[in-house]
Short mmCIF file of C-alpha atoms and ligand atoms in Angstrom, two decimals:
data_model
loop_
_atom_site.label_atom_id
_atom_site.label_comp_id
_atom_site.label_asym_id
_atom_site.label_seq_id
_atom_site.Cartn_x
_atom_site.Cartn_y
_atom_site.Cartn_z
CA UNK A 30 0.00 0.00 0.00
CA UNK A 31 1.72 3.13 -0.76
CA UNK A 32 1.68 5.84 1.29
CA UNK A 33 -1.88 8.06 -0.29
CA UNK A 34 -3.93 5.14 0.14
CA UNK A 35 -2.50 4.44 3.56
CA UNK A 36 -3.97 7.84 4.45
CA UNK A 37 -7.45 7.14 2.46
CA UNK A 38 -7.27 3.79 4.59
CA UNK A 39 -6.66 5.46 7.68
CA UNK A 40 -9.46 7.78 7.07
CA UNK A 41 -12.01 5.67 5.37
CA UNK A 42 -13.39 4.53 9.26
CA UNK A 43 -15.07 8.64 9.43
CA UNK A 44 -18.86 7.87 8.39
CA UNK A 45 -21.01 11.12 7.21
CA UNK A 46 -24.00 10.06 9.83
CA UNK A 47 -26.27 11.40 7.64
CA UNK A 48 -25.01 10.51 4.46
CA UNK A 49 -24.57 6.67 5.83
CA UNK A 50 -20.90 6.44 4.23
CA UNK A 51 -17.30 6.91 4.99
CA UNK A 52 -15.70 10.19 3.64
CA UNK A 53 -13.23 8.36 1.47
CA UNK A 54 -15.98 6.92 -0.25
CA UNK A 55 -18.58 9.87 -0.76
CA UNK A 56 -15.38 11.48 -2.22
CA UNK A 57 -14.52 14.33 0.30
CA UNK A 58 -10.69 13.94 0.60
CA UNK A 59 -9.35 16.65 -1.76
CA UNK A 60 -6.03 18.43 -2.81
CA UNK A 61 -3.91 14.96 -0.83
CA UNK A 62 -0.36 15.72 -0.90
CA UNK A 63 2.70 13.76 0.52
CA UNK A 64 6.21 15.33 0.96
CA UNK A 65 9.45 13.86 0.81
CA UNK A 66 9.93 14.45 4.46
CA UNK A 67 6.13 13.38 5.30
CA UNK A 68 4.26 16.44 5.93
CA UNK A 69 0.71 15.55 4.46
CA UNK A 70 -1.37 18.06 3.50
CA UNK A 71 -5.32 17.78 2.67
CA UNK A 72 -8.57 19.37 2.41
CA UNK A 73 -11.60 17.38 4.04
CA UNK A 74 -14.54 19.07 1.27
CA UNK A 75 -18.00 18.70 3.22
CA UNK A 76 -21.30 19.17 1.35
CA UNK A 77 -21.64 22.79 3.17
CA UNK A 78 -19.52 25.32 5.37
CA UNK A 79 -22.65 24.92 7.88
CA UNK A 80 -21.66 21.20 8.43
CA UNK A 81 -22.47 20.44 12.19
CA UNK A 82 -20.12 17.93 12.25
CA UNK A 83 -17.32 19.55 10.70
CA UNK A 84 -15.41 20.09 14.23
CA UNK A 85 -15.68 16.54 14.67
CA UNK A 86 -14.69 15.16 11.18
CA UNK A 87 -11.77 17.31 12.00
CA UNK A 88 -10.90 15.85 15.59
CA UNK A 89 -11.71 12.49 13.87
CA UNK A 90 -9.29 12.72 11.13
CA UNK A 91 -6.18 13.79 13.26
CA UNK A 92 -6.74 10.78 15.56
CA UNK A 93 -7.16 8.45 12.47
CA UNK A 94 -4.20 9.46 10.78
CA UNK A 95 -1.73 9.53 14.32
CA UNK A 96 -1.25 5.67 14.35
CA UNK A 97 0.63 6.65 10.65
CA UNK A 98 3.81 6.93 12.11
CA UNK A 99 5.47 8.52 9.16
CA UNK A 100 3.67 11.46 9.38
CA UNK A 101 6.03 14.31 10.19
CA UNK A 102 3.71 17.46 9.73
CA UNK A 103 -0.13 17.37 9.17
CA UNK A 104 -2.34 19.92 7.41
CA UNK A 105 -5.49 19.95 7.68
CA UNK A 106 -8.30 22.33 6.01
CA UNK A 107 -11.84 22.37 6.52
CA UNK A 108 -13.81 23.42 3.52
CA UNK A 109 -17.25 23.24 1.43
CA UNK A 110 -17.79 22.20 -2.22
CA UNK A 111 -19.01 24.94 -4.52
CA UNK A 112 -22.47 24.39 -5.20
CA UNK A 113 -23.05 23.36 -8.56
CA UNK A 114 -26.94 23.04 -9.37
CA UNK A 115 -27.10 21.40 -12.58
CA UNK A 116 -31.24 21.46 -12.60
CA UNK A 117 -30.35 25.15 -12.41
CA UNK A 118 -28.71 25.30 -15.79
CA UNK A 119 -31.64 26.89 -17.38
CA UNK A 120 -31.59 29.73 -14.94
CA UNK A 121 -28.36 31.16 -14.69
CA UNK A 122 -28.38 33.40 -12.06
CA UNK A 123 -29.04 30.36 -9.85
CA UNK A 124 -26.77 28.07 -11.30
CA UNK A 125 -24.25 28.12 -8.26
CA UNK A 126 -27.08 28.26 -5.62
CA UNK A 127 -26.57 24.70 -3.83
CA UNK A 128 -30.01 24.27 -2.30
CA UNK A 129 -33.71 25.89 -2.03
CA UNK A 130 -35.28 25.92 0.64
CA UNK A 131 -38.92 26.90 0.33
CA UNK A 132 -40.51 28.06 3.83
CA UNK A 133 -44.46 27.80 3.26
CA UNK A 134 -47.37 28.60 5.56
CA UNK A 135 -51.08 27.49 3.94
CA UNK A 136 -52.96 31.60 6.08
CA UNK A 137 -50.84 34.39 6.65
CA UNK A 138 -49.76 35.51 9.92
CA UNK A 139 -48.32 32.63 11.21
CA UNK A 140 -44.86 33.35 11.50
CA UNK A 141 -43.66 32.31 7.89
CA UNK A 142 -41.20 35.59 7.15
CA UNK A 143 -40.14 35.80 10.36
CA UNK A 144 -38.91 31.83 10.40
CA UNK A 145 -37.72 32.04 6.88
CA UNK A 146 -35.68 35.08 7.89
CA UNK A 147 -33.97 34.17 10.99
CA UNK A 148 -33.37 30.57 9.20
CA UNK A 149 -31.40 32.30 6.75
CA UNK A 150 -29.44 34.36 9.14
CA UNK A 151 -28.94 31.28 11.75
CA UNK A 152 -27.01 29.44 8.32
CA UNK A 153 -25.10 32.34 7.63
CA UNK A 154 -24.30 32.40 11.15
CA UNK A 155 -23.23 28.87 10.49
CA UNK A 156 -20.25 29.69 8.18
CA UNK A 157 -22.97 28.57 4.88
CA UNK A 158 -22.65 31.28 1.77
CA UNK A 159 -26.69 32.77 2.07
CA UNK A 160 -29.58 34.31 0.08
CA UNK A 161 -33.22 35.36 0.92
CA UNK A 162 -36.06 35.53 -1.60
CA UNK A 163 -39.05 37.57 -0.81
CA UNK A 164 -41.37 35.67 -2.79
CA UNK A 165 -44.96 37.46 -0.82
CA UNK A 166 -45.50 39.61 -3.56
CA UNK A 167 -48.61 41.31 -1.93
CA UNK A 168 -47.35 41.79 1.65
CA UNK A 169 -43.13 41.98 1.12
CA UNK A 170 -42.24 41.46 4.92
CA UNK A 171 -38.07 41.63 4.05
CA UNK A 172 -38.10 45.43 4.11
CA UNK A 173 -39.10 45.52 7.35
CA UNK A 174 -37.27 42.61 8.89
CA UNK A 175 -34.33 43.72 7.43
CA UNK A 176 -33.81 47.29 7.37
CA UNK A 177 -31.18 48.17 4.82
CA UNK A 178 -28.88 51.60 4.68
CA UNK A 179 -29.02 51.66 1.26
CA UNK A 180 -31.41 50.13 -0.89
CA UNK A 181 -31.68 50.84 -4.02
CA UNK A 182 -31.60 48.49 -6.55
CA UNK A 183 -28.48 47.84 -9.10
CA UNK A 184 -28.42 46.42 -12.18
CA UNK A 185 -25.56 44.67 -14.39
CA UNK A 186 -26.17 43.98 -18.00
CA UNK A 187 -29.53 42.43 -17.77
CA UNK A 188 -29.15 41.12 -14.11
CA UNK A 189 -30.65 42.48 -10.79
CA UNK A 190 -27.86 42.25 -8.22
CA UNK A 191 -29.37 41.33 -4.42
CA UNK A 192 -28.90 43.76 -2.06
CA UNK A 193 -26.17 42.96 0.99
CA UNK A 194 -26.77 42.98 4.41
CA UNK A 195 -23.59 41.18 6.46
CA UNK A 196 -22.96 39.00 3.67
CA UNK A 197 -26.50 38.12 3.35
CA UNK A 198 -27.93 38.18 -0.29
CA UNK A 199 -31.22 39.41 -0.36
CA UNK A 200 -34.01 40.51 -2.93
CA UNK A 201 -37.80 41.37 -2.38
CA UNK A 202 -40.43 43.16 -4.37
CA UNK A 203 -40.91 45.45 -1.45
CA UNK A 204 -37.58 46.74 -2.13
CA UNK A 205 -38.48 47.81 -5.52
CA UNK A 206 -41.73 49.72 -4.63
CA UNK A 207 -41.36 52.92 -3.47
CA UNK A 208 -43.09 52.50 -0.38
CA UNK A 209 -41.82 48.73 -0.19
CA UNK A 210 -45.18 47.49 -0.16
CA UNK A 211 -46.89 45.46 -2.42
CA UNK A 212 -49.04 46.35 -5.48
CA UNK A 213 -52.50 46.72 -4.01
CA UNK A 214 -54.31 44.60 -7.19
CA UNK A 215 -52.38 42.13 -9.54
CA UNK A 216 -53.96 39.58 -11.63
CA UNK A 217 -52.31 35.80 -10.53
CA UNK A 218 -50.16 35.46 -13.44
CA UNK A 219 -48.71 38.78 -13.82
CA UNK A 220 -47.59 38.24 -10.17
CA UNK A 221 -46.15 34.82 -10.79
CA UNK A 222 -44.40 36.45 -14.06
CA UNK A 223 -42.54 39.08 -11.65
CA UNK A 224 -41.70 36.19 -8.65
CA UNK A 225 -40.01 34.65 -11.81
CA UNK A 226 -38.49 37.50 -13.24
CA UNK A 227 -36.58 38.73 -9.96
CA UNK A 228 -36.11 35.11 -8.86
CA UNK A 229 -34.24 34.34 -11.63
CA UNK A 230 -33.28 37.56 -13.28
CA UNK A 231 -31.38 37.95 -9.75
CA UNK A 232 -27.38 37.26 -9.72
CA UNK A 233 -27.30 35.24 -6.77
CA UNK A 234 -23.94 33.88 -7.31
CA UNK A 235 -22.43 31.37 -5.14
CA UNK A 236 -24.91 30.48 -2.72
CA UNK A 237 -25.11 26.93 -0.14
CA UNK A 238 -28.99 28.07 0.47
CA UNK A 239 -31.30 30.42 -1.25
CA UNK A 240 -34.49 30.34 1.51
CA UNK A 241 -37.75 31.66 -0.50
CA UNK A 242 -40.22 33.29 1.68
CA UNK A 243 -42.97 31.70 0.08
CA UNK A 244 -46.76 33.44 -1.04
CA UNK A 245 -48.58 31.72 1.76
CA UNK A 246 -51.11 29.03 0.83
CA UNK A 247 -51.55 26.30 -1.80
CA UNK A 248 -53.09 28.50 -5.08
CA UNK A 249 -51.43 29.25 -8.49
CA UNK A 250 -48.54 31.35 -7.19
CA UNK A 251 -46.70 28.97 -4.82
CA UNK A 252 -47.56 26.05 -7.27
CA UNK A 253 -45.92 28.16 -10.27
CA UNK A 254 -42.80 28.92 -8.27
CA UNK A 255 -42.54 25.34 -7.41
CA UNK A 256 -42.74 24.46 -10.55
CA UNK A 257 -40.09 26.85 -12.15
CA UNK A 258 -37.28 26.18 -9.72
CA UNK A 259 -36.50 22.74 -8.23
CA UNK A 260 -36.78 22.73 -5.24
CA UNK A 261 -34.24 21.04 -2.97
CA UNK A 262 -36.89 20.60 0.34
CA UNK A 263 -39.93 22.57 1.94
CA UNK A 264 -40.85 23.54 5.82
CA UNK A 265 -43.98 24.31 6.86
CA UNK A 266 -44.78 26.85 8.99
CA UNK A 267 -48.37 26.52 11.28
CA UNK A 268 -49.64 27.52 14.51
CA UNK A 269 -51.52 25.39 16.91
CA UNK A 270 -54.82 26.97 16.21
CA UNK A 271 -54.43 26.06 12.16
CA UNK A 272 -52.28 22.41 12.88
CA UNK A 273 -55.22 20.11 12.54
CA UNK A 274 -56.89 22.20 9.83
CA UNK A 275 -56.86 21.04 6.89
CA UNK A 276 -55.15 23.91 4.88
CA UNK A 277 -52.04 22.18 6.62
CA UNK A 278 -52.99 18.95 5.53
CA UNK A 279 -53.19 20.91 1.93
CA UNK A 280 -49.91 22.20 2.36
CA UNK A 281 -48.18 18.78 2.76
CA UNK A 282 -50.42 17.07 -0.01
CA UNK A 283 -49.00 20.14 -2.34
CA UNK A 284 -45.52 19.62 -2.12
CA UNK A 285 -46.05 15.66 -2.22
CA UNK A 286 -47.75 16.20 -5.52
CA UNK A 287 -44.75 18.37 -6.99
CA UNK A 288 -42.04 15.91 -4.98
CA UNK A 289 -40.75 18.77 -3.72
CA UNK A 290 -39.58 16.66 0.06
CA UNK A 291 -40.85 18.74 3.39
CA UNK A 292 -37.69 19.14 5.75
CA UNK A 293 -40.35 19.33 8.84
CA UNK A 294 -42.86 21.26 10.25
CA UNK A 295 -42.75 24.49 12.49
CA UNK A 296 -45.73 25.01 15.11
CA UNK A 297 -44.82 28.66 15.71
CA UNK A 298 -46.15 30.43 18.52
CA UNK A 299 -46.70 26.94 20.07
CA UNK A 300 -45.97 27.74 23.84
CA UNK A 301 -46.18 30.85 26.16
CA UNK A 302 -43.73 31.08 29.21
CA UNK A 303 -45.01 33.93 32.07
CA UNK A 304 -42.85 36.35 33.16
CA UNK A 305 -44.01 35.54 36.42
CA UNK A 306 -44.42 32.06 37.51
CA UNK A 307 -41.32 30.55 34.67
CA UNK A 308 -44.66 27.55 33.52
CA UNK A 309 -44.91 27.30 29.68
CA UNK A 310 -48.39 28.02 28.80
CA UNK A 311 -49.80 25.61 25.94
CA UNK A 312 -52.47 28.32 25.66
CA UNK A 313 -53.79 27.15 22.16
CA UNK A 314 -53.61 23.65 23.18
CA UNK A 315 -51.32 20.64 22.09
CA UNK A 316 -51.23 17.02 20.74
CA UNK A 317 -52.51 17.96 17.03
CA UNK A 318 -48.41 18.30 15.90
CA UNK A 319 -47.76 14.91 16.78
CA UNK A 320 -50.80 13.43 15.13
CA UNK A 321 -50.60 15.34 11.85
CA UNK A 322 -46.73 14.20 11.90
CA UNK A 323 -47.71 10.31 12.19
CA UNK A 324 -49.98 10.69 9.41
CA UNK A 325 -48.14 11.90 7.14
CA UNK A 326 -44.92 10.63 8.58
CA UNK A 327 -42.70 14.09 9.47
CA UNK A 328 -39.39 13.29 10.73
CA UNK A 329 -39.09 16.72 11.72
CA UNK A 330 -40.45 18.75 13.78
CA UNK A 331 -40.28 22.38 16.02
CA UNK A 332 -41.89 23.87 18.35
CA UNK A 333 -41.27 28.06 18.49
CA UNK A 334 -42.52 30.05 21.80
CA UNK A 335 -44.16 33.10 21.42
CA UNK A 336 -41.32 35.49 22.37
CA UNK A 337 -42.04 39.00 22.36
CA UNK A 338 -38.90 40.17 21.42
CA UNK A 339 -39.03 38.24 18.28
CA UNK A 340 -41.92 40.06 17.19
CA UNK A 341 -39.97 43.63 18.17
CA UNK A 342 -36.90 42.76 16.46
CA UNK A 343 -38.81 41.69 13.25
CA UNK A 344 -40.14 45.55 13.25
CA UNK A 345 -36.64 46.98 14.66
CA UNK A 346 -35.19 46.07 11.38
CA UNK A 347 -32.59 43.88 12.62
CA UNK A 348 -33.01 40.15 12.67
CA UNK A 349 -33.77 38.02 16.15
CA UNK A 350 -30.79 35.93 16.28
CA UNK A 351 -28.66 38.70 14.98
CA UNK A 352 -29.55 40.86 17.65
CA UNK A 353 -30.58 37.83 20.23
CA UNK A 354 -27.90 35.42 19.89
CA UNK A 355 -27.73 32.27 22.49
CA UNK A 356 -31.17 33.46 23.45
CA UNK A 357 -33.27 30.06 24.27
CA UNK A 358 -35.32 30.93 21.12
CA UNK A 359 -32.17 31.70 18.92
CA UNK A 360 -31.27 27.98 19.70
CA UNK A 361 -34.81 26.74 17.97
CA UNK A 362 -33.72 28.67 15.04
CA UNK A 363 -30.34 26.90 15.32
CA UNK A 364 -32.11 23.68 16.06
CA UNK A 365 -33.87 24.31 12.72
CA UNK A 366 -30.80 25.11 10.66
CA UNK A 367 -28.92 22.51 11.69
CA UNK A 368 -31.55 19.81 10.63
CA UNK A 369 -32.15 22.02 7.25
CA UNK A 370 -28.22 21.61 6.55
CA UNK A 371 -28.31 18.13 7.38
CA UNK A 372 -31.30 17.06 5.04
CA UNK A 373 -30.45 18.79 2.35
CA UNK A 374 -27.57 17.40 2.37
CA UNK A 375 -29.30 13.92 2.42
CA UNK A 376 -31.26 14.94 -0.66
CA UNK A 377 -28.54 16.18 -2.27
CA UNK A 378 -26.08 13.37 -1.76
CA UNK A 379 -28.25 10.59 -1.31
CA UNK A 380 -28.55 8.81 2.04
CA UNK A 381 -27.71 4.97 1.98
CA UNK A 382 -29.17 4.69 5.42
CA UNK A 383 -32.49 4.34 4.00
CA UNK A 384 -34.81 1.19 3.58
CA UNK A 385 -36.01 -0.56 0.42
CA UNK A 386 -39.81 -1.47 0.11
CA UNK A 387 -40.36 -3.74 -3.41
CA UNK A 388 -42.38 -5.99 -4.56
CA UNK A 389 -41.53 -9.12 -6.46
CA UNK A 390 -42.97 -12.43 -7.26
CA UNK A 391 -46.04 -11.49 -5.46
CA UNK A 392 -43.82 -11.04 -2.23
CA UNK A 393 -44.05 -7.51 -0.51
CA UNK A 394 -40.41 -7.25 1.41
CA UNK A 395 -38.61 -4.19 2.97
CA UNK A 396 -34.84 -4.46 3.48
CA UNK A 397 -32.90 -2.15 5.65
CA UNK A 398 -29.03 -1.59 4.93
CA UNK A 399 -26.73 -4.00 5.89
CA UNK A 400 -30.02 -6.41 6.92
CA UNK A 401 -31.91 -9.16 4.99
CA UNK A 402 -35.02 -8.56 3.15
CA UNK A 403 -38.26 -9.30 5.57
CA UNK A 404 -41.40 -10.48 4.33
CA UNK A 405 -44.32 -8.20 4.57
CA UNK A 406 -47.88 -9.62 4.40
CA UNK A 407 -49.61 -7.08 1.98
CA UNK A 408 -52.50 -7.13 4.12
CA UNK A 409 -51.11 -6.68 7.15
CA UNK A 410 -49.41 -3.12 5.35
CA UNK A 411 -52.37 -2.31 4.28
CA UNK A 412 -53.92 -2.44 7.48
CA UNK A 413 -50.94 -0.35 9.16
CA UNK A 414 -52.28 2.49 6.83
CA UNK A 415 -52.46 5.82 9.38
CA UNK A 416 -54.17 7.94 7.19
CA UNK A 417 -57.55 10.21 8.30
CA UNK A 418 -59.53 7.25 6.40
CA UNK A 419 -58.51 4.38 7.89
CA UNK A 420 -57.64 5.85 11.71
CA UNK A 421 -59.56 7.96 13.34
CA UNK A 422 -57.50 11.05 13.87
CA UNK A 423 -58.01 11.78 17.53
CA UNK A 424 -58.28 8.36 19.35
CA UNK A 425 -55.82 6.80 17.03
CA UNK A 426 -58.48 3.83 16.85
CA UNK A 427 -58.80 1.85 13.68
CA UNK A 428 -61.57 2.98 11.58
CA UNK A 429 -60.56 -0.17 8.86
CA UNK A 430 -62.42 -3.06 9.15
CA UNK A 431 -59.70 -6.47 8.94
CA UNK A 432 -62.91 -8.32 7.06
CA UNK A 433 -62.82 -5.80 4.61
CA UNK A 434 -59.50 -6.00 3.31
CA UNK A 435 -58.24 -9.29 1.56
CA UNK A 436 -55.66 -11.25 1.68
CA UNK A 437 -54.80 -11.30 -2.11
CA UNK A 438 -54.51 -7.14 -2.54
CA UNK A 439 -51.10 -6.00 -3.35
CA UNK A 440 -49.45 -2.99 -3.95
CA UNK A 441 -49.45 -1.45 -7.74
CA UNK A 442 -47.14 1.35 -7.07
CA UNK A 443 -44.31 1.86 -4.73
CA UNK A 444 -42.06 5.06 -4.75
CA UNK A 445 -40.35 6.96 -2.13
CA UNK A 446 -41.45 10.23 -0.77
CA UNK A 447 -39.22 12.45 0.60
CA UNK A 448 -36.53 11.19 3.14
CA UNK A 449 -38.38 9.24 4.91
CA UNK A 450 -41.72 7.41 3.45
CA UNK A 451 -42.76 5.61 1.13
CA UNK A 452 -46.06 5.97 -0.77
CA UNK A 453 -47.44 2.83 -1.58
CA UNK A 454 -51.19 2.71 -4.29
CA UNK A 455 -53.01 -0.40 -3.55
CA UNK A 456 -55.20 -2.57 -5.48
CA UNK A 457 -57.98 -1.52 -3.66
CA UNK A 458 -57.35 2.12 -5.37
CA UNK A 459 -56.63 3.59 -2.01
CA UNK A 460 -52.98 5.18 -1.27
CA UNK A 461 -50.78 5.09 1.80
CA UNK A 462 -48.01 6.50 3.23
CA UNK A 463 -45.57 4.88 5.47
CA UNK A 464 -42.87 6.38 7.30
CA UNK A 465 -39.21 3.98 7.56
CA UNK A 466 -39.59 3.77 11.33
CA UNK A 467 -43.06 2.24 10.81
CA UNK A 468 -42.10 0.00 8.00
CA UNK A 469 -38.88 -1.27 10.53
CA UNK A 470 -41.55 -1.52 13.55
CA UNK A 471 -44.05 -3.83 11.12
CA UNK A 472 -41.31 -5.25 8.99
CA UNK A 473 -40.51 -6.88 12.78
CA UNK A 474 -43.48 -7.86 13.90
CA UNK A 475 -44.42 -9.32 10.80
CA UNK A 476 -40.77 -11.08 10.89
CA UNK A 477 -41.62 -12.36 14.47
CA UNK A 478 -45.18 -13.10 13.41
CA UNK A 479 -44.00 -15.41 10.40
CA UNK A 480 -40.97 -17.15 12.35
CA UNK A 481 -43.67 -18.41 14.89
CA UNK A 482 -45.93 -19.98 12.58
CA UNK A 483 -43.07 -21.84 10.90
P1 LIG B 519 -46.32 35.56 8.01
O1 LIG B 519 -45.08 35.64 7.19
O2 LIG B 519 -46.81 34.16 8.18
O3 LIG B 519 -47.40 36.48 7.54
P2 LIG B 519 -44.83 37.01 10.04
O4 LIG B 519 -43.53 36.30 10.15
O5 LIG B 519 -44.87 38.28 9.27
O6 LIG B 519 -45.96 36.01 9.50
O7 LIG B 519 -45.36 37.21 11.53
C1 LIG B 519 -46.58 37.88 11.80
C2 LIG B 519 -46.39 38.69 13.09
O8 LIG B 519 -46.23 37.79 14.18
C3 LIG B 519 -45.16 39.58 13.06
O9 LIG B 519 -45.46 40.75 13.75
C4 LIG B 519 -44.13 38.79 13.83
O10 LIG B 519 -43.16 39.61 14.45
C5 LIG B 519 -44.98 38.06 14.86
N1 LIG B 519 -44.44 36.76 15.27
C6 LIG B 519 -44.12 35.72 14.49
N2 LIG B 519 -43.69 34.68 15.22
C7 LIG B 519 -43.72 35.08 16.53
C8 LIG B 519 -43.37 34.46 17.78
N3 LIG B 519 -42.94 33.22 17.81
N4 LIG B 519 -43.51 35.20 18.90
C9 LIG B 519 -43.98 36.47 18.85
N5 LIG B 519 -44.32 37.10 17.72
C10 LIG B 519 -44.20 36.42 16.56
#
């Protein structure tokens, strides 16, 4: 073994826990060189600056490479690959944007800017290259959240350049209307045509993450602009008044339909702690996050308090965790980057962590990595379905009646849905989704259920 793969070796034992392979393997050991006298230089390349493991990739890799005796001087750098978007190709300005994240609410007033803004400023507070797209046409909330010195608009050749704010790229209708409102009356399509326009007639340039403040709700506009840039995953923004209401449940079924993934879902204003007695007040109830989050199987989710002082600094101009950071609510908005870094990065680069459902030879299996295939009884799948038709929603009881469904259905289509599910259309015409932790929980049972009959 020479002395390069002796270091690729050494190194190959660092898994990517989200990614579900080594680093050697998913290709992030870059620039390797060797001297004469053994001082070994090389750049670890993560998927993003914002990396939450990077610090520990980097502790990792020092103590893999000690035992190598030979190894006189190390250096080691930290970096990011550029982004290169290649579904982006077609719009140039956001060719080098790595990922979009679209941050949708189905009613306004729910919090939507104010999480897609202090998202975007908790990555950039990450280390990850940032932009924010104002994409509320008829009530432009960047403005106000961020209040900018100067901000007129620039152009270059036949691009509009973002405006700056700490490194933050940034572009909103509001900042083209005098009085950075919205037009007061604009037929649907001539507003998507101006979303598209200044989404991508914008330079962006290198980005990790463009965040789009998306046109609340699930009509033409947010459909359009899902449609006209892919992409990468989608949070949801509710409150605990509108959780169980079906514009949610709209909301969820939207982005399924255009395969656009949903990252998680963010009950804003979700808690209220007193000044006085320290309790946190569910004051608008709780229980309907979790059970809208088993139905339609949401790895992630958030809770956000109702914090004053996130509603003052969204009119002061500066944003929260700018202003707040370290604050107990700042961390949710950490909380929420982090996991936005780390499954994007899963879309992006594939996770081989995940489970695969199929059905052959009339056998319904699901096979988790590194385990055997497990036999599924169709039925018995069928049966686990959690949707508002076949459980009822509240007691969690079955609603499905076992006589009704036979033994001989199978599935007709199987495809996977997001990160984590997998949508399954049954014989019967009805669809289901099921979420990997299910499938391993029934996958088991049905394993134990088989092995004692035999
Ligand atoms: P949307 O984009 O959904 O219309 P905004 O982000 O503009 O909602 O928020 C609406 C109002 O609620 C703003 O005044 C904002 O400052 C305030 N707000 C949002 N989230 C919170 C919260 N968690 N605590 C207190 N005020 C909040």
């Amino acid at each position: 073994m020479n002395q390069a793969d002796e270091i690729r070796n050494a190194l190959s034992v660092i898994m990517d826990p989200d990614l579900g392979q080594d680093i050697v393997s998913l290709g992030f050991i870059h620039d390797l060189i060797i001297s004469d006298s053994g001082h070994v230089s090389l750049e670890i390349r993560l998927t993003t600056p914002a990396c939450p493991v990077k610090d520990l990739f980097k502790s990792q890799a020092e103590n893999a490479l000690k035992p190598l005796g030979w190894i006189t001087q190390l250096t080691l750098k930290m970096g990011a690959s550029t982004p290169q978007n290649t579904l982006l190709k077609s719009a140039k300005g956001l060719e080098k944007v790595g990922a979009i994240i679209a941050v949708s609410s189905c009613k306004g007033g729910v919090g939507k800017s104010s999480v897609a803004t202090n998202l975007a400023y908790q990555l950039l507070l990450q280390g990850a290259r940032v932009g924010l797209f104002d994409a509320d046409i008829y009530g432009p909330s960047l403005p106000t959240m961020v209040r900018l010195q100067n901000d007129g608009i620039l152009m270059e050749g036949q691009w509009v350049l973002p405006l700056e704010d700490r490194g933050m790229k940034l572009m909103s209708f509001g900042y083209l209307s005098q009085d950075h409102r919205g037009p007061a009356l604009l037929r649907g399509p001539m507003v998507s045509q101006i979303i598209n326009q200044l989404l991508t007639g914008t330079f962006w340039g290198e980005l990790d993450y463009l965040v789009i403040d998306m046109p609340p709700g699930t009509g033409d506009i947010p459909i359009t602009l899902t449609q006209l840039v892919p992409i990468t995953g989608a949070l949801i923004v509710t409150t605990p008044q509108q959780i169980s209401c079906v514009d949610v449940v709209k909301g969820i079924q939207m982005f399924d339909t255009l395969k656009v993934p949903i990252i998680g879902v963010v009950e804003n204003m979700s808690t209220f702690t007193c000044n006085h007695c320290d309790t946190e007040h569910h004051i608008f109830g709780s229980g309907a996050l979790e059970k809208l989050t088993a139905q339609f199987c949401i790895a992630n989710t958030f809770q956000m308090p109702i914090d004053p002082t996130l509603s003052q600094a969204s009119d002061s101009g500066t944003p929260f965790v700018i202003q707040y950071p370290g604050s107990t609510t700042a961390q949710k908005f950490d909380a929420i980057a982090k996991t936005t870094v780390q499954e994007t990065a899963k879309l992006r680069f594939g996770s081989q962590n995940r489970p695969q459902l199929k059905y052959e030879n009339t056998t319904l299996s699901v096979q988790f990595p590194g385990g055997e295939a497990q036999p599924i009884p169709s039925a018995k799948l069928r049966l686990s379905c959690r949707c508002a038709l076949c459980i009822d929603e509240w007691t969690g009881a079955p609603k499905l009646d076992p006589a009704s469904i036979s033994e001989s259905i199978a599935p007709t289509q199987i495809q996977a849905v997001g990160n984590y599910a997998f949508g399954v259309q049954w014989s019967d015409g009805h669809s289901s989704l099921y979420g990997d932790e299910q499938l391993a929980k029934i996958s088991q049972n049905a394993y134990n259920h088989l092995t004692q009959k035999s």
